[in-house]
Coordinates of C-alpha atoms in Angstrom, one line a residue:
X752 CA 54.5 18.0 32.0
X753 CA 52.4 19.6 34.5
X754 CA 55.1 19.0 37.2
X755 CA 58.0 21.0 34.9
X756 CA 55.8 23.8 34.6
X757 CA 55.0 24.3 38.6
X758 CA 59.1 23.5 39.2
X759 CA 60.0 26.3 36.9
X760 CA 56.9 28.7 38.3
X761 CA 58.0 27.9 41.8
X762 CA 61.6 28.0 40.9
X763 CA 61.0 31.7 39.3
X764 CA 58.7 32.7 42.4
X765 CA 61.9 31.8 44.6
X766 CA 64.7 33.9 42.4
X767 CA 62.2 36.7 41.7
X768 CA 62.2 36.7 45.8
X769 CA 65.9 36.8 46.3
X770 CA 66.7 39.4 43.1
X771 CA 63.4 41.7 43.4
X772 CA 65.3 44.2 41.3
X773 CA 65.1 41.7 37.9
X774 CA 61.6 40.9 36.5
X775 CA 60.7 36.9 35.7
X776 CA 62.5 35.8 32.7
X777 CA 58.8 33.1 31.5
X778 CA 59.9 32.1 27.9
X779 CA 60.9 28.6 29.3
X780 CA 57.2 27.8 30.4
X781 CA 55.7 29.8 26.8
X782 CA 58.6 27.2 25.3
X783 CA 57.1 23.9 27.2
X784 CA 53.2 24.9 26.6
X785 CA 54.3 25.0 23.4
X786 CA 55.9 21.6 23.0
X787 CA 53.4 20.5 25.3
X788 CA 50.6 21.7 22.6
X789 CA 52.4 20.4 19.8
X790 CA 53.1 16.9 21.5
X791 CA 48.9 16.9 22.1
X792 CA 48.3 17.5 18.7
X793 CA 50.8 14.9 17.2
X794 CA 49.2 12.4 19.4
X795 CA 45.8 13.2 18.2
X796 CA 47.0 13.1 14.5
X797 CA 48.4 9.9 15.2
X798 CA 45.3 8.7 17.1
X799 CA 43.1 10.0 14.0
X800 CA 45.2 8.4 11.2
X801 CA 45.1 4.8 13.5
X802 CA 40.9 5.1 13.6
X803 CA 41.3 5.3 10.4
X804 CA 43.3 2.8 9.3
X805 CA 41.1 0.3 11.5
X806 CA 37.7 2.0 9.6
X807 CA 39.9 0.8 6.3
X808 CA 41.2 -2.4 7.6
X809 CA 37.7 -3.3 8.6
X810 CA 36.0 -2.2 5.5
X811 CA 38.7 -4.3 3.5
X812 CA 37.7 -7.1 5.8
X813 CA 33.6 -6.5 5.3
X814 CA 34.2 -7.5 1.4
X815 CA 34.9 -11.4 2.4
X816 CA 32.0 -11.4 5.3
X817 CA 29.4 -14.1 4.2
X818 CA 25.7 -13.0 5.1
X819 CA 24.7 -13.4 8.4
X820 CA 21.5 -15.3 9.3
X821 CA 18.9 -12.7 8.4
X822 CA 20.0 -12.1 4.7
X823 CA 21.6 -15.3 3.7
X824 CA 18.5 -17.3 3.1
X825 CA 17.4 -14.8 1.0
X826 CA 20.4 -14.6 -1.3
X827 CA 20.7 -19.0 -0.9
X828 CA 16.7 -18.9 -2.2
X829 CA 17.2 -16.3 -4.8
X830 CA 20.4 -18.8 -6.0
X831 CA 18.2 -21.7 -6.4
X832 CA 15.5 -20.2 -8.2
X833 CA 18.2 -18.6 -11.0
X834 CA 20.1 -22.3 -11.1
X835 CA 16.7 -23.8 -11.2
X836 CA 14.9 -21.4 -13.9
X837 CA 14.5 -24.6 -16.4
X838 CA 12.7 -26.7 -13.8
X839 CA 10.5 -24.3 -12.5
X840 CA 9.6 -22.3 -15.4
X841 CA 9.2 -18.9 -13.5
X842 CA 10.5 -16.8 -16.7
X843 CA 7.1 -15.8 -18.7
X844 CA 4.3 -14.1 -19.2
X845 CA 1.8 -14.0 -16.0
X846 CA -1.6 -13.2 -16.3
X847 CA -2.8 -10.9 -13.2
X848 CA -4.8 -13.1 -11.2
X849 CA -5.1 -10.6 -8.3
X850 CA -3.8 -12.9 -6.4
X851 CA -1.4 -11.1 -3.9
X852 CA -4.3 -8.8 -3.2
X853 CA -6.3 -11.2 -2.1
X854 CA -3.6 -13.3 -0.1
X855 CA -3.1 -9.8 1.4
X856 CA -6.9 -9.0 2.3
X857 CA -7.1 -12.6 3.6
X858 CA -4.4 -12.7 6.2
X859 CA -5.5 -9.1 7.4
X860 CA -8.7 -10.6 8.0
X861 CA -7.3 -13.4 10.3
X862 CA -5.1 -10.7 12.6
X863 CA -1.8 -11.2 10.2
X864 CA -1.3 -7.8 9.9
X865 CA 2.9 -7.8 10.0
X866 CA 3.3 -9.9 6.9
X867 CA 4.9 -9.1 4.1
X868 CA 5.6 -12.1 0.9
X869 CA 6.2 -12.2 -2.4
X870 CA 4.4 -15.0 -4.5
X871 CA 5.8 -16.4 -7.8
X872 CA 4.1 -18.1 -10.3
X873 CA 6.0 -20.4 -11.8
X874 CA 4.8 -22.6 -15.2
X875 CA 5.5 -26.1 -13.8
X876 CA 4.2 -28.9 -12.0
X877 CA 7.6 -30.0 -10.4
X878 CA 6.9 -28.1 -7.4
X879 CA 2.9 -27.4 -7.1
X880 CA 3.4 -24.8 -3.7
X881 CA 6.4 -24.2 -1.4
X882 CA 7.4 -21.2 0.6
X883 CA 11.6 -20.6 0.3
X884 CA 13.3 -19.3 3.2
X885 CA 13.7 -15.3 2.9
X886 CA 14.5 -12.5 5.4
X887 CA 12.3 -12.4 8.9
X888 CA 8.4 -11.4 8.6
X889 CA 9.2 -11.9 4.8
X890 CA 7.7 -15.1 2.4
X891 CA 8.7 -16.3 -1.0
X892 CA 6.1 -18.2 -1.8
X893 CA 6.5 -20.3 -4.8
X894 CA 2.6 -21.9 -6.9
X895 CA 2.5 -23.5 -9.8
X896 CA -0.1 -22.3 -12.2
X897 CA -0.7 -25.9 -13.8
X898 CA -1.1 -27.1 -10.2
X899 CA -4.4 -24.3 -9.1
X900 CA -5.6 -24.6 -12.8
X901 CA -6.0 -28.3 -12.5
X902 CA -7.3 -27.9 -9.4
X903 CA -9.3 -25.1 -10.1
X904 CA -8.7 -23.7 -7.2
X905 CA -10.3 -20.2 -5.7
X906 CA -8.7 -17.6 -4.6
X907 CA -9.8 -18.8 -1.0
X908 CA -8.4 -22.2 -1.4
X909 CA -4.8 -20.5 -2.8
X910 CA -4.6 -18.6 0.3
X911 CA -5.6 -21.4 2.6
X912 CA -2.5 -23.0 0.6
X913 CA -0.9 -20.6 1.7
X914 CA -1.3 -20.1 4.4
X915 CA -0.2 -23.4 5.3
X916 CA 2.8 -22.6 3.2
X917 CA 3.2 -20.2 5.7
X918 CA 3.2 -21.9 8.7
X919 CA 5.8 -24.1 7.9
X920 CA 8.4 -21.5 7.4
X921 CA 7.8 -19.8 10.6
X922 CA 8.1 -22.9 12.2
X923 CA 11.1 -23.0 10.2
X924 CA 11.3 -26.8 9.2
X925 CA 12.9 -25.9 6.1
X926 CA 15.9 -24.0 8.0
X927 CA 16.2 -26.9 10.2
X928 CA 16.8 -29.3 7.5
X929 CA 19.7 -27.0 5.8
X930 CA 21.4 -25.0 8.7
X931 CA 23.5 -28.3 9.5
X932 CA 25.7 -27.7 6.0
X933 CA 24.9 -23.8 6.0
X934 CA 26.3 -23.2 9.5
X935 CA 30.3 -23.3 8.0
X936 CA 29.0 -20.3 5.7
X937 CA 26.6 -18.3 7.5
X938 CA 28.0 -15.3 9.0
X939 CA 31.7 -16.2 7.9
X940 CA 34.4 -14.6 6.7
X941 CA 37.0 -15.6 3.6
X942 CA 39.6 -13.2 4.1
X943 CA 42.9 -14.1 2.9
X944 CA 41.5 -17.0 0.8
X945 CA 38.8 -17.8 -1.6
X946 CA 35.3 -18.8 -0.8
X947 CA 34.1 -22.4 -0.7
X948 CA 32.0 -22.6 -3.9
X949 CA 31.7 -26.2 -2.6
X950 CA 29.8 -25.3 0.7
X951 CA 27.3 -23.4 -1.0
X952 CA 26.6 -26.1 -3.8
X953 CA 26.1 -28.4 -0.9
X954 CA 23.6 -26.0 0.6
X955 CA 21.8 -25.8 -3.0
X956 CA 22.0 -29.7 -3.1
X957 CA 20.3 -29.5 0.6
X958 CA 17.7 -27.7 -1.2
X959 CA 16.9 -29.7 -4.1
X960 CA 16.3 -32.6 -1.8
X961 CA 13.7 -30.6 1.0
X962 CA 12.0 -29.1 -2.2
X963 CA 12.0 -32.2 -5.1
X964 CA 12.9 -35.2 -3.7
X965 CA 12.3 -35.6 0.4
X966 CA 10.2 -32.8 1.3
X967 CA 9.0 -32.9 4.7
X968 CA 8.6 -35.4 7.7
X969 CA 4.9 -37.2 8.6
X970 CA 5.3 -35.8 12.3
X971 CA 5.8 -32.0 10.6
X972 CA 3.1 -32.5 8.4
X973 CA 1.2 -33.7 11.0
X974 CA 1.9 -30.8 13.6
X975 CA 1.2 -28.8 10.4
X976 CA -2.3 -30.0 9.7
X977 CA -3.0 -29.6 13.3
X978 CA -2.4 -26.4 13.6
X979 CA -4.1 -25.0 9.9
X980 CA -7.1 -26.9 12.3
X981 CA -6.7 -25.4 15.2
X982 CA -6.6 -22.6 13.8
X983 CA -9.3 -22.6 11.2
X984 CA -11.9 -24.5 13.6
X985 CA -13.5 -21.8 15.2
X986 CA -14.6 -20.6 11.3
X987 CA -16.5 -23.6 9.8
X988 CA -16.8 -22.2 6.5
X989 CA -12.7 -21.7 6.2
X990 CA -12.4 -24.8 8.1
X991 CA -14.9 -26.1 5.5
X992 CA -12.8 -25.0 2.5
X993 CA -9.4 -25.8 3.7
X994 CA -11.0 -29.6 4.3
X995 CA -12.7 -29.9 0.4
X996 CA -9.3 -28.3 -0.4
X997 CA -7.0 -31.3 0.7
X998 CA -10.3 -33.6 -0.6
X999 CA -9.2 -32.4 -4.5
X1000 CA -5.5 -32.8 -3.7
X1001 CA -5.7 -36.1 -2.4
X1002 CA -7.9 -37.0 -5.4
X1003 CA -5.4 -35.4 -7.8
X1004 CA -2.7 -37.4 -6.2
X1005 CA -4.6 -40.5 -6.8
X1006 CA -5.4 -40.1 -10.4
X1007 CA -3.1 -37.6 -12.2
X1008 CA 0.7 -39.3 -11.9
X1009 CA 1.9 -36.0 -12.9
X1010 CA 1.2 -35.2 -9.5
X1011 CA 2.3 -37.8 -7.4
X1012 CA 4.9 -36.5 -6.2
X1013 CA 3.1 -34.3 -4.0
X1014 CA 2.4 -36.9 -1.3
X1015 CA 6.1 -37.6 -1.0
X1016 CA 7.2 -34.0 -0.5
X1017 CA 3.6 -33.1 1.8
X1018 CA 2.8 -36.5 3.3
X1019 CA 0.1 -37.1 2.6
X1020 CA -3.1 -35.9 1.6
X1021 CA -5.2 -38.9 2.7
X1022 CA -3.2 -38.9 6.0
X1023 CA -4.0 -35.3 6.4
X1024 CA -8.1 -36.2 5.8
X1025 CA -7.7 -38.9 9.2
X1026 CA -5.8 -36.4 11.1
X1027 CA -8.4 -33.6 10.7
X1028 CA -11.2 -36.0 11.0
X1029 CA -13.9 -33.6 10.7
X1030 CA -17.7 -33.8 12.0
X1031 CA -19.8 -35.2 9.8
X1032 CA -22.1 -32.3 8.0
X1033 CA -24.1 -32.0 5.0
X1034 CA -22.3 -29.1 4.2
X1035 CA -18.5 -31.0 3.5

């Protein structure tokens, strides 16, 4: 376009030359700027309207898109507690036992400070502790009431529980067990077709095996138990507690068989007592 419009300057430069007597006749130019501006802002109509379909085509798209990593344990978690309410029990009436606030005050006080969790009581003794997979720097952790009353556990020994609850799920053993049948779901998207309602009950199946039936591994549990004493040994009295902890748990185990499942899901107890094989002291 630019090339038409110097041809006809130069071309009315060269006539104006040769007929000085006649003035410049410029309404051809005036008539291709103008095409020229209308041409420009059909193209950026048309350039508008296509962003715009994509931004629709795209949202239309996001509707099918499975949860990505991040957000779809989470949801998966939340969906096994609802399918599991009967089990577990979590629907009633909770007494305040302060106990988030002192979960809260007892990580701070061990440098945890980025933490956040959310811990649910549930009234059963088909899972006694167990931390679901959630969102990052996030914790669902899951105690049974039955399970600390028995115990009689203080609010020092919860959070030691914990705590330990803890560790496993940023060492992410749970994932590890499940991501092999979540990884044709995560981050997918159905467009076009329905979702798999079959892939997800196989994730939920995945769960109710790491959670009721399997639980974990005596080489996790053992790289567990090492680390809660690593960690813990340079405080003898929490060291102290965790140790009489596991002491009533392994006792419960032995004694109450509406507990034994407990050292198939955590093995075990009395494995964890050899492992830790603390100093002999007066105080334990």
């Amino acid at each position: 376009m630019i090339r038409i419009i110097i041809f006809l300057l130069l071309s009315h430069s060269l006539y104006a030359q040769s007929k000085p007597d006649e003035l410049v006749d410029f309404s051809s130019i005036k008539d291709v700027l103008k095409n020229d501006r209308l041409d420009e802002s059909v193209r950026i109509k048309q350039e508008k309207n296509e962003k715009l379909r994509i931004q629709k085509a795209r949202a239309s798209k996001a509707r099918y898109n499975v949860p990505g990593e991040n957000d779809f344990w989470q949801i998966m978690s939340e969906l096994w507690l609802v399918k599991n309410q009967q089990i577990l029990k979590w629907d009633f009436q909770k007494p305040d036992f302060g106990l988030e606030t002192a979960f809260q005050d007892f990580l701070e006080k061990q440098g945890l400070l980025e933490k956040s969790f959310k811990i649910l009581l549930i009234d059963s003794a088909n899972v006694t502790h167990f931390a679901l997979p959630t969102t990052a720097n996030h914790y669902l952790l899951v105690l049974s009431l039955p399970f600390i009353r028995t115990l009689d556990l203080s609010k020092l020994e919860i959070s030691l529980l914990l705590m330990e609850d803890m560790a496993r799920a940023d060492a992410e053993l749970f994932k590890s067990h499940i991501r092999p049948t979540a990884k044709d779901l995560i981050g997918t998207n159905y467009v076009g077709s329905s979702l798999d309602i079959k892939k997800i009950e196989l994730v939920l199946k995945k769960y109710d095996e790491m959670i009721l039936d399997k639980g974990f591994t005596f080489s996790q549990q053992f790289e567990i138990t090492k680390h809660m004493d690593r960690t813990l040994k340079n405080n003898q009295e929490l060291w102290g507690t965790y140790y009489r902890m596991i002491v009533k748990i392994d006792k419960l185990v032995k004694e109450n068989a509406l507990y034994k499942n407990i050292a198939r899901i955590y093995p075990s107890p009395e494995l964890q007592l050899n492992w830790l094989t603390p100093a002999k002291s007066n105080d334990l």
